[in-house]
Each structure stands twice: as structure tokens, then as C-alpha cells.
JSON list of C-alpha atoms and ligand atoms in Angstrom, two decimals:
[
{"chain": "A", "resi": 1, "resn": "MET", "atom": "CA", "xyz": [18.24, 15.16, 2.93]},
{"chain": "A", "resi": 2, "resn": "ASN", "atom": "CA", "xyz": [17.31, 11.50, 2.06]},
{"chain": "A", "resi": 3, "resn": "ILE", "atom": "CA", "xyz": [15.15, 10.22, 4.61]},
{"chain": "A", "resi": 4, "resn": "ALA", "atom": "CA", "xyz": [14.28, 6.56, 4.17]},
{"chain": "A", "resi": 5, "resn": "VAL", "atom": "CA", "xyz": [10.83, 5.77, 6.86]},
{"chain": "A", "resi": 6, "resn": "PHE", "atom": "CA", "xyz": [11.23, 2.08, 8.04]},
{"chain": "A", "resi": 7, "resn": "PRO", "atom": "CA", "xyz": [7.13, 1.38, 8.91]},
{"chain": "A", "resi": 8, "resn": "GLY", "atom": "CA", "xyz": [5.99, -1.86, 10.54]},
{"chain": "A", "resi": 9, "resn": "SER", "atom": "CA", "xyz": [4.39, -2.99, 13.39]},
{"chain": "A", "resi": 10, "resn": "PHE", "atom": "CA", "xyz": [7.17, -3.16, 16.37]},
{"chain": "A", "resi": 11, "resn": "ASP", "atom": "CA", "xyz": [5.33, -5.33, 18.61]},
{"chain": "A", "resi": 12, "resn": "PRO", "atom": "CA", "xyz": [8.12, -5.90, 19.76]},
{"chain": "A", "resi": 13, "resn": "PHE", "atom": "CA", "xyz": [10.78, -4.26, 18.31]},
{"chain": "A", "resi": 14, "resn": "THR", "atom": "CA", "xyz": [13.12, -6.41, 17.89]},
{"chain": "A", "resi": 15, "resn": "VAL", "atom": "CA", "xyz": [16.77, -6.51, 17.96]},
{"chain": "A", "resi": 16, "resn": "GLY", "atom": "CA", "xyz": [16.22, -7.39, 14.05]},
{"chain": "A", "resi": 17, "resn": "HIS", "atom": "CA", "xyz": [14.42, -4.49, 14.14]},
{"chain": "A", "resi": 18, "resn": "ALA", "atom": "CA", "xyz": [17.16, -2.70, 15.18]},
{"chain": "A", "resi": 19, "resn": "ASP", "atom": "CA", "xyz": [19.67, -3.99, 13.73]},
{"chain": "A", "resi": 20, "resn": "ILE", "atom": "CA", "xyz": [17.91, -2.60, 10.50]},
{"chain": "A", "resi": 21, "resn": "VAL", "atom": "CA", "xyz": [17.58, 0.92, 12.24]},
{"chain": "A", "resi": 22, "resn": "ARG", "atom": "CA", "xyz": [22.03, 0.55, 12.31]},
{"chain": "A", "resi": 23, "resn": "ARG", "atom": "CA", "xyz": [21.95, -0.47, 8.69]},
{"chain": "A", "resi": 24, "resn": "GLY", "atom": "CA", "xyz": [19.32, 2.06, 7.57]},
{"chain": "A", "resi": 25, "resn": "LEU", "atom": "CA", "xyz": [21.45, 4.90, 9.25]},
{"chain": "A", "resi": 26, "resn": "GLN", "atom": "CA", "xyz": [25.02, 4.20, 6.85]},
{"chain": "A", "resi": 27, "resn": "LEU", "atom": "CA", "xyz": [22.57, 5.00, 3.94]},
{"chain": "A", "resi": 28, "resn": "PHE", "atom": "CA", "xyz": [20.08, 7.21, 4.27]},
{"chain": "A", "resi": 29, "resn": "ASP", "atom": "CA", "xyz": [20.73, 10.73, 6.82]},
{"chain": "A", "resi": 30, "resn": "ARG", "atom": "CA", "xyz": [17.51, 10.17, 8.86]},
{"chain": "A", "resi": 31, "resn": "VAL", "atom": "CA", "xyz": [15.10, 7.20, 9.88]},
{"chain": "A", "resi": 32, "resn": "ILE", "atom": "CA", "xyz": [12.06, 7.57, 10.67]},
{"chain": "A", "resi": 33, "resn": "VAL", "atom": "CA", "xyz": [10.77, 3.91, 11.68]},
{"chain": "A", "resi": 34, "resn": "ALA", "atom": "CA", "xyz": [7.09, 4.46, 11.33]},
{"chain": "A", "resi": 35, "resn": "VAL", "atom": "CA", "xyz": [4.75, 2.56, 14.30]},
{"chain": "A", "resi": 36, "resn": "GLY", "atom": "CA", "xyz": [1.34, 1.34, 12.32]},
{"chain": "A", "resi": 37, "resn": "TYR", "atom": "CA", "xyz": [-1.36, 0.72, 12.94]},
{"chain": "A", "resi": 38, "resn": "ASN", "atom": "CA", "xyz": [-1.96, -2.94, 11.07]},
{"chain": "A", "resi": 39, "resn": "SER", "atom": "CA", "xyz": [-5.25, -4.00, 10.45]},
{"chain": "A", "resi": 40, "resn": "GLN", "atom": "CA", "xyz": [-4.25, -7.35, 10.30]},
{"chain": "A", "resi": 41, "resn": "LYS", "atom": "CA", "xyz": [-2.46, -8.56, 13.25]},
{"chain": "A", "resi": 42, "resn": "LEU", "atom": "CA", "xyz": [-3.65, -8.75, 16.13]},
{"chain": "A", "resi": 43, "resn": "SER", "atom": "CA", "xyz": [-1.48, -6.55, 17.89]},
{"chain": "A", "resi": 44, "resn": "GLY", "atom": "CA", "xyz": [-0.24, -6.88, 21.57]},
{"chain": "A", "resi": 45, "resn": "SER", "atom": "CA", "xyz": [0.66, -2.90, 23.25]},
{"chain": "A", "resi": 46, "resn": "PRO", "atom": "CA", "xyz": [-0.93, -0.21, 22.27]},
{"chain": "A", "resi": 47, "resn": "VAL", "atom": "CA", "xyz": [1.15, 1.35, 19.64]},
{"chain": "A", "resi": 48, "resn": "GLU", "atom": "CA", "xyz": [1.48, 4.39, 21.53]},
{"chain": "A", "resi": 49, "resn": "ASP", "atom": "CA", "xyz": [3.27, 2.48, 23.94]},
{"chain": "A", "resi": 50, "resn": "ARG", "atom": "CA", "xyz": [5.63, 1.39, 21.22]},
{"chain": "A", "resi": 51, "resn": "VAL", "atom": "CA", "xyz": [6.37, 4.76, 19.96]},
{"chain": "A", "resi": 52, "resn": "ALA", "atom": "CA", "xyz": [7.67, 5.07, 23.26]},
{"chain": "A", "resi": 53, "resn": "ALA", "atom": "CA", "xyz": [9.75, 2.40, 24.13]},
{"chain": "A", "resi": 54, "resn": "ILE", "atom": "CA", "xyz": [11.37, 2.49, 20.17]},
{"chain": "A", "resi": 55, "resn": "ALA", "atom": "CA", "xyz": [11.78, 6.30, 21.01]},
{"chain": "A", "resi": 56, "resn": "ARG", "atom": "CA", "xyz": [13.35, 5.14, 24.31]},
{"chain": "A", "resi": 57, "resn": "ILE", "atom": "CA", "xyz": [16.37, 3.27, 22.54]},
{"chain": "A", "resi": 58, "resn": "TYR", "atom": "CA", "xyz": [17.28, 6.29, 20.31]},
{"chain": "A", "resi": 59, "resn": "MET", "atom": "CA", "xyz": [16.14, 9.06, 23.01]},
{"chain": "A", "resi": 60, "resn": "ASN", "atom": "CA", "xyz": [20.92, 9.38, 22.24]},
{"chain": "A", "resi": 61, "resn": "GLU", "atom": "CA", "xyz": [20.42, 8.90, 17.85]},
{"chain": "A", "resi": 62, "resn": "THR", "atom": "CA", "xyz": [19.44, 12.57, 16.74]},
{"chain": "A", "resi": 63, "resn": "ARG", "atom": "CA", "xyz": [18.90, 11.10, 12.87]},
{"chain": "A", "resi": 64, "resn": "VAL", "atom": "CA", "xyz": [16.05, 8.75, 14.25]},
{"chain": "A", "resi": 65, "resn": "GLU", "atom": "CA", "xyz": [12.38, 9.95, 14.73]},
{"chain": "A", "resi": 66, "resn": "VAL", "atom": "CA", "xyz": [9.66, 6.90, 15.90]},
{"chain": "A", "resi": 67, "resn": "VAL", "atom": "CA", "xyz": [6.62, 8.33, 14.65]},
{"chain": "A", "resi": 68, "resn": "SER", "atom": "CA", "xyz": [2.39, 6.53, 14.64]},
{"chain": "A", "resi": 69, "resn": "TYR", "atom": "CA", "xyz": [-0.17, 6.46, 11.32]},
{"chain": "A", "resi": 70, "resn": "SER", "atom": "CA", "xyz": [-2.86, 4.83, 11.02]},
{"chain": "A", "resi": 71, "resn": "ASP", "atom": "CA", "xyz": [-3.08, 5.59, 6.84]},
{"chain": "A", "resi": 72, "resn": "LEU", "atom": "CA", "xyz": [-0.80, 4.04, 4.15]},
{"chain": "A", "resi": 73, "resn": "THR", "atom": "CA", "xyz": [2.39, 4.45, 4.32]},
{"chain": "A", "resi": 74, "resn": "VAL", "atom": "CA", "xyz": [3.25, 6.15, 1.19]},
{"chain": "A", "resi": 75, "resn": "ASP", "atom": "CA", "xyz": [1.03, 8.93, 2.43]},
{"chain": "A", "resi": 76, "resn": "LEU", "atom": "CA", "xyz": [2.49, 9.22, 5.31]},
{"chain": "A", "resi": 77, "resn": "ALA", "atom": "CA", "xyz": [6.38, 8.78, 3.26]},
{"chain": "A", "resi": 78, "resn": "GLN", "atom": "CA", "xyz": [4.69, 12.05, 1.23]},
{"chain": "A", "resi": 79, "resn": "ARG", "atom": "CA", "xyz": [4.06, 13.57, 4.57]},
{"chain": "A", "resi": 80, "resn": "LEU", "atom": "CA", "xyz": [6.86, 13.73, 6.06]},
{"chain": "A", "resi": 81, "resn": "GLY", "atom": "CA", "xyz": [9.08, 14.02, 3.25]},
{"chain": "A", "resi": 82, "resn": "ALA", "atom": "CA", "xyz": [11.01, 10.47, 2.44]},
{"chain": "A", "resi": 83, "resn": "ARG", "atom": "CA", "xyz": [11.93, 9.71, -0.54]},
{"chain": "A", "resi": 84, "resn": "PHE", "atom": "CA", "xyz": [12.48, 5.82, 0.67]},
{"chain": "A", "resi": 85, "resn": "LEU", "atom": "CA", "xyz": [11.02, 3.05, 2.13]},
{"chain": "A", "resi": 86, "resn": "LEU", "atom": "CA", "xyz": [13.12, 0.41, 4.22]},
{"chain": "A", "resi": 87, "resn": "ARG", "atom": "CA", "xyz": [11.62, -2.14, 5.40]},
{"chain": "A", "resi": 88, "resn": "GLY", "atom": "CA", "xyz": [13.66, -6.03, 5.89]},
{"chain": "A", "resi": 89, "resn": "VAL", "atom": "CA", "xyz": [12.87, -9.33, 4.73]},
{"chain": "A", "resi": 90, "resn": "ARG", "atom": "CA", "xyz": [14.15, -12.98, 6.66]},
{"chain": "A", "resi": 91, "resn": "SER", "atom": "CA", "xyz": [13.86, -15.38, 3.90]},
{"chain": "A", "resi": 92, "resn": "VAL", "atom": "CA", "xyz": [11.42, -16.18, 0.60]},
{"chain": "A", "resi": 93, "resn": "LYS", "atom": "CA", "xyz": [8.07, -16.14, 2.29]},
{"chain": "A", "resi": 94, "resn": "ASP", "atom": "CA", "xyz": [8.96, -12.36, 3.24]},
{"chain": "A", "resi": 95, "resn": "PHE", "atom": "CA", "xyz": [10.46, -11.90, 0.22]},
{"chain": "A", "resi": 96, "resn": "GLU", "atom": "CA", "xyz": [7.10, -12.37, -2.08]},
{"chain": "A", "resi": 97, "resn": "TYR", "atom": "CA", "xyz": [5.30, -9.74, 0.93]},
{"chain": "A", "resi": 98, "resn": "GLU", "atom": "CA", "xyz": [7.35, -7.20, 0.73]},
{"chain": "A", "resi": 99, "resn": "ARG", "atom": "CA", "xyz": [7.52, -7.23, -3.18]},
{"chain": "A", "resi": 100, "resn": "ASP", "atom": "CA", "xyz": [3.61, -6.88, -3.76]},
{"chain": "A", "resi": 101, "resn": "LEU", "atom": "CA", "xyz": [3.75, -3.68, -1.62]},
{"chain": "A", "resi": 102, "resn": "ALA", "atom": "CA", "xyz": [6.61, -2.62, -3.04]},
{"chain": "A", "resi": 103, "resn": "ALA", "atom": "CA", "xyz": [4.54, -2.93, -6.37]},
{"chain": "A", "resi": 104, "resn": "VAL", "atom": "CA", "xyz": [1.26, -1.51, -5.04]},
{"chain": "A", "resi": 105, "resn": "ASN", "atom": "CA", "xyz": [3.01, 1.16, -3.12]},
{"chain": "A", "resi": 106, "resn": "ALA", "atom": "CA", "xyz": [5.09, 1.98, -6.45]},
{"chain": "A", "resi": 107, "resn": "ASP", "atom": "CA", "xyz": [1.16, 1.91, -8.62]},
{"chain": "A", "resi": 108, "resn": "LEU", "atom": "CA", "xyz": [-0.42, 3.87, -5.65]},
{"chain": "A", "resi": 109, "resn": "ILE", "atom": "CA", "xyz": [3.23, 6.86, -6.42]},
{"chain": "A", "resi": 110, "resn": "ARG", "atom": "CA", "xyz": [2.33, 6.80, -9.68]},
{"chain": "A", "resi": 111, "resn": "ALA", "atom": "CA", "xyz": [-1.10, 6.89, -9.51]},
{"chain": "A", "resi": 112, "resn": "GLU", "atom": "CA", "xyz": [-0.93, 10.09, -7.92]},
{"chain": "A", "resi": 113, "resn": "GLY", "atom": "CA", "xyz": [1.41, 11.61, -10.58]},
{"chain": "A", "resi": 114, "resn": "GLN", "atom": "CA", "xyz": [4.21, 11.70, -7.85]},
{"chain": "A", "resi": 115, "resn": "GLU", "atom": "CA", "xyz": [8.12, 9.82, -8.31]},
{"chain": "A", "resi": 116, "resn": "GLY", "atom": "CA", "xyz": [10.73, 9.29, -5.10]},
{"chain": "A", "resi": 117, "resn": "LEU", "atom": "CA", "xyz": [9.08, 6.58, -3.40]},
{"chain": "A", "resi": 118, "resn": "GLU", "atom": "CA", "xyz": [11.58, 3.78, -3.80]},
{"chain": "A", "resi": 119, "resn": "THR", "atom": "CA", "xyz": [12.21, 0.93, -1.31]},
{"chain": "A", "resi": 120, "resn": "VAL", "atom": "CA", "xyz": [14.76, -0.35, -0.18]},
{"chain": "A", "resi": 121, "resn": "LEU", "atom": "CA", "xyz": [14.97, -4.52, 1.31]},
{"chain": "A", "resi": 122, "resn": "LEU", "atom": "CA", "xyz": [17.87, -5.15, 3.02]},
{"chain": "A", "resi": 123, "resn": "ILE", "atom": "CA", "xyz": [18.30, -8.91, 4.19]},
{"chain": "A", "resi": 124, "resn": "ALA", "atom": "CA", "xyz": [18.19, -10.14, 7.78]},
{"chain": "A", "resi": 125, "resn": "ASP", "atom": "CA", "xyz": [21.63, -10.38, 8.91]},
{"chain": "A", "resi": 126, "resn": "SER", "atom": "CA", "xyz": [21.99, -13.98, 10.00]},
{"chain": "A", "resi": 127, "resn": "ARG", "atom": "CA", "xyz": [21.73, -13.32, 13.29]},
{"chain": "A", "resi": 128, "resn": "TYR", "atom": "CA", "xyz": [18.11, -12.31, 13.09]},
{"chain": "A", "resi": 129, "resn": "ALA", "atom": "CA", "xyz": [17.10, -13.71, 10.69]},
{"chain": "A", "resi": 130, "resn": "HIS", "atom": "CA", "xyz": [14.75, -16.49, 12.38]},
{"chain": "A", "resi": 131, "resn": "ILE", "atom": "CA", "xyz": [13.52, -13.92, 15.00]},
{"chain": "A", "resi": 132, "resn": "SER", "atom": "CA", "xyz": [10.43, -12.26, 15.03]},
{"chain": "A", "resi": 133, "resn": "SER", "atom": "CA", "xyz": [7.86, -10.57, 16.95]},
{"chain": "A", "resi": 134, "resn": "SER", "atom": "CA", "xyz": [4.91, -13.29, 16.57]},
{"chain": "A", "resi": 135, "resn": "LEU", "atom": "CA", "xyz": [7.68, -15.38, 17.83]},
{"chain": "A", "resi": 136, "resn": "VAL", "atom": "CA", "xyz": [8.06, -12.38, 20.52]},
{"chain": "A", "resi": 137, "resn": "ARG", "atom": "CA", "xyz": [4.69, -12.52, 21.82]},
{"chain": "A", "resi": 138, "resn": "GLU", "atom": "CA", "xyz": [4.36, -15.75, 21.71]},
{"chain": "A", "resi": 139, "resn": "LEU", "atom": "CA", "xyz": [7.17, -16.86, 24.14]},
{"chain": "A", "resi": 140, "resn": "GLN", "atom": "CA", "xyz": [6.33, -14.25, 26.26]},
{"chain": "A", "resi": 141, "resn": "THR", "atom": "CA", "xyz": [2.52, -15.26, 26.87]},
{"chain": "A", "resi": 142, "resn": "TYR", "atom": "CA", "xyz": [4.30, -18.58, 28.50]},
{"chain": "A", "resi": 143, "resn": "GLY", "atom": "CA", "xyz": [6.04, -16.05, 30.49]},
{"chain": "A", "resi": 144, "resn": "ARG", "atom": "CA", "xyz": [9.95, -16.95, 28.85]},
{"chain": "A", "resi": 145, "resn": "ASP", "atom": "CA", "xyz": [12.68, -14.44, 29.83]},
{"chain": "A", "resi": 146, "resn": "VAL", "atom": "CA", "xyz": [12.92, -12.75, 25.32]},
{"chain": "A", "resi": 147, "resn": "ALA", "atom": "CA", "xyz": [15.56, -9.83, 26.59]},
{"chain": "A", "resi": 148, "resn": "HIS", "atom": "CA", "xyz": [17.84, -12.01, 24.01]},
{"chain": "A", "resi": 149, "resn": "TYR", "atom": "CA", "xyz": [15.36, -10.46, 21.31]},
{"chain": "A", "resi": 150, "resn": "LEU", "atom": "CA", "xyz": [14.89, -6.82, 22.16]},
{"chain": "A", "resi": 151, "resn": "PRO", "atom": "CA", "xyz": [17.77, -4.02, 22.15]},
{"chain": "B", "resi": 201, "resn": "ADP", "atom": "P1", "xyz": [4.84, -5.40, 9.72]},
{"chain": "B", "resi": 201, "resn": "ADP", "atom": "O1", "xyz": [3.77, -5.78, 9.78]},
{"chain": "B", "resi": 201, "resn": "ADP", "atom": "O2", "xyz": [4.96, -4.12, 8.91]},
{"chain": "B", "resi": 201, "resn": "ADP", "atom": "O3", "xyz": [5.28, -6.99, 8.79]},
{"chain": "B", "resi": 201, "resn": "ADP", "atom": "P2", "xyz": [7.05, -5.81, 11.43]},
{"chain": "B", "resi": 201, "resn": "ADP", "atom": "O4", "xyz": [7.28, -5.03, 12.35]},
{"chain": "B", "resi": 201, "resn": "ADP", "atom": "O5", "xyz": [6.83, -7.27, 11.88]},
{"chain": "B", "resi": 201, "resn": "ADP", "atom": "O6", "xyz": [6.06, -5.40, 10.47]},
{"chain": "B", "resi": 201, "resn": "ADP", "atom": "O7", "xyz": [8.95, -5.80, 10.39]},
{"chain": "B", "resi": 201, "resn": "ADP", "atom": "C1", "xyz": [8.48, -4.39, 10.08]},
{"chain": "B", "resi": 201, "resn": "ADP", "atom": "C2", "xyz": [9.70, -5.02, 8.68]},
{"chain": "B", "resi": 201, "resn": "ADP", "atom": "O8", "xyz": [11.08, -5.55, 9.85]},
{"chain": "B", "resi": 201, "resn": "ADP", "atom": "C3", "xyz": [9.58, -6.04, 7.37]},
{"chain": "B", "resi": 201, "resn": "ADP", "atom": "O9", "xyz": [10.11, -5.29, 6.31]},
{"chain": "B", "resi": 201, "resn": "ADP", "atom": "C4", "xyz": [10.44, -7.13, 7.94]},
{"chain": "B", "resi": 201, "resn": "ADP", "atom": "O10", "xyz": [10.00, -7.93, 6.97]},
{"chain": "B", "resi": 201, "resn": "ADP", "atom": "C5", "xyz": [11.36, -6.65, 8.82]},
{"chain": "B", "resi": 201, "resn": "ADP", "atom": "N1", "xyz": [11.73, -7.81, 9.97]},
{"chain": "B", "resi": 201, "resn": "ADP", "atom": "C6", "xyz": [11.27, -8.01, 11.19]},
{"chain": "B", "resi": 201, "resn": "ADP", "atom": "N2", "xyz": [12.65, -8.80, 11.87]},
{"chain": "B", "resi": 201, "resn": "ADP", "atom": "C7", "xyz": [13.44, -8.69, 11.26]},
{"chain": "B", "resi": 201, "resn": "ADP", "atom": "C8", "xyz": [14.62, -9.70, 11.59]},
{"chain": "B", "resi": 201, "resn": "ADP", "atom": "N3", "xyz": [14.56, -10.51, 12.49]},
{"chain": "B", "resi": 201, "resn": "ADP", "atom": "N4", "xyz": [15.39, -9.17, 10.61]},
{"chain": "B", "resi": 201, "resn": "ADP", "atom": "C9", "xyz": [15.59, -8.14, 10.57]},
{"chain": "B", "resi": 201, "resn": "ADP", "atom": "N5", "xyz": [13.86, -8.03, 9.39]},
{"chain": "B", "resi": 201, "resn": "ADP", "atom": "C10", "xyz": [12.84, -8.08, 10.89]}
]
């Protein structure tokens, strides 16, 4: 079974993220959305609230699971028996970050004498490439309607 972990902050989970999950389901048997505690980012809502909100979206999709985690993504992937890390790329800026992340994760896997955790990057759909969680949070701060950015 091909299992992919889709890790992120998802603060909040946007239509751009949902599109990556939808397309991931065309490639993998199961997609596990993994909400991480990202020390680098100012967070909006508690991780457990994010997990619950995303799980509600995929209530009827048995191939999607939603979890939280606070360790390294490669350790989570090994725990879950996942051979793929799924990520999205919106821009050159995203690409450089994702490339470094993929390389570091590959180093970690190699250092542990493991094999076979592959990062798969999907290019963001042009309809969603401008959407980021941080922009959605900012609009929410000013009381604007963000419903069209959220699945
Ligand atoms: P992180 O804190 O790990 O960057 P995010 O929740 O911001 O987590 O994003 C998770 C993943 O989803 C990242 O690979 C990011 O590039 C991707 N992503 C974010 N927004 C979009 C979007 N609008 N379209 C496609 N991919 C996206």
C-alpha cells in the first residue's frame, strides 16, 4: 500500500491544501494529513482544533486520515509506514524551501540507514497558488470573509 504523509501547519487548512490532498489521492492509496507543531510560526488556532476541523472535511473519505505530531516528519513517516512525503509548491520561494527540506529529510533517512522515503512535490494549481494560511489569518484578523479560501 502506498501511503503518503502530507505534513504542514495548516493554520488554517485552505482550498490550496485540499487540492493537494485531492490530487494526492490520485497517486497514493492513503494520504495522512499531519498537523505539526511548527516552532517557527506564530500559530492561530490550537493544533487539536485544526486536526478536528480537517478531519470533519474528510469525514466521508476513508483514504484520508488526520493526525498531529510534534517530532520530526521523517520519524512520523516511519511510524506510520509511509514511503512518501507529499508537499505543494506555489512559487520559486516555496521550491527552494521544499528542496532544502527534501534534502535534509533524505539525509536524516540515510543517516538512520533507512531507505525509501521519497518527497513528492505537486505544483500548485494556478487557481490556488496565491493562497496562503498566513494571508487567510491576516484577513480574519480584520474581520474579512475568507470562506472562499476554506474548504
Ligand atoms: P508549513 O508550515 O510546513 O509550510 P503549510 O500549512 O503552510 O505548512 O503548508 C503545507 C504544504 O502545503 C507546503 O508544502 C505548502 O507549500 C503547501 N501549500 C500551502 N498552500 C498551498 C496552496 N495554496 N496550493 C498548493 N500547496 C500549498
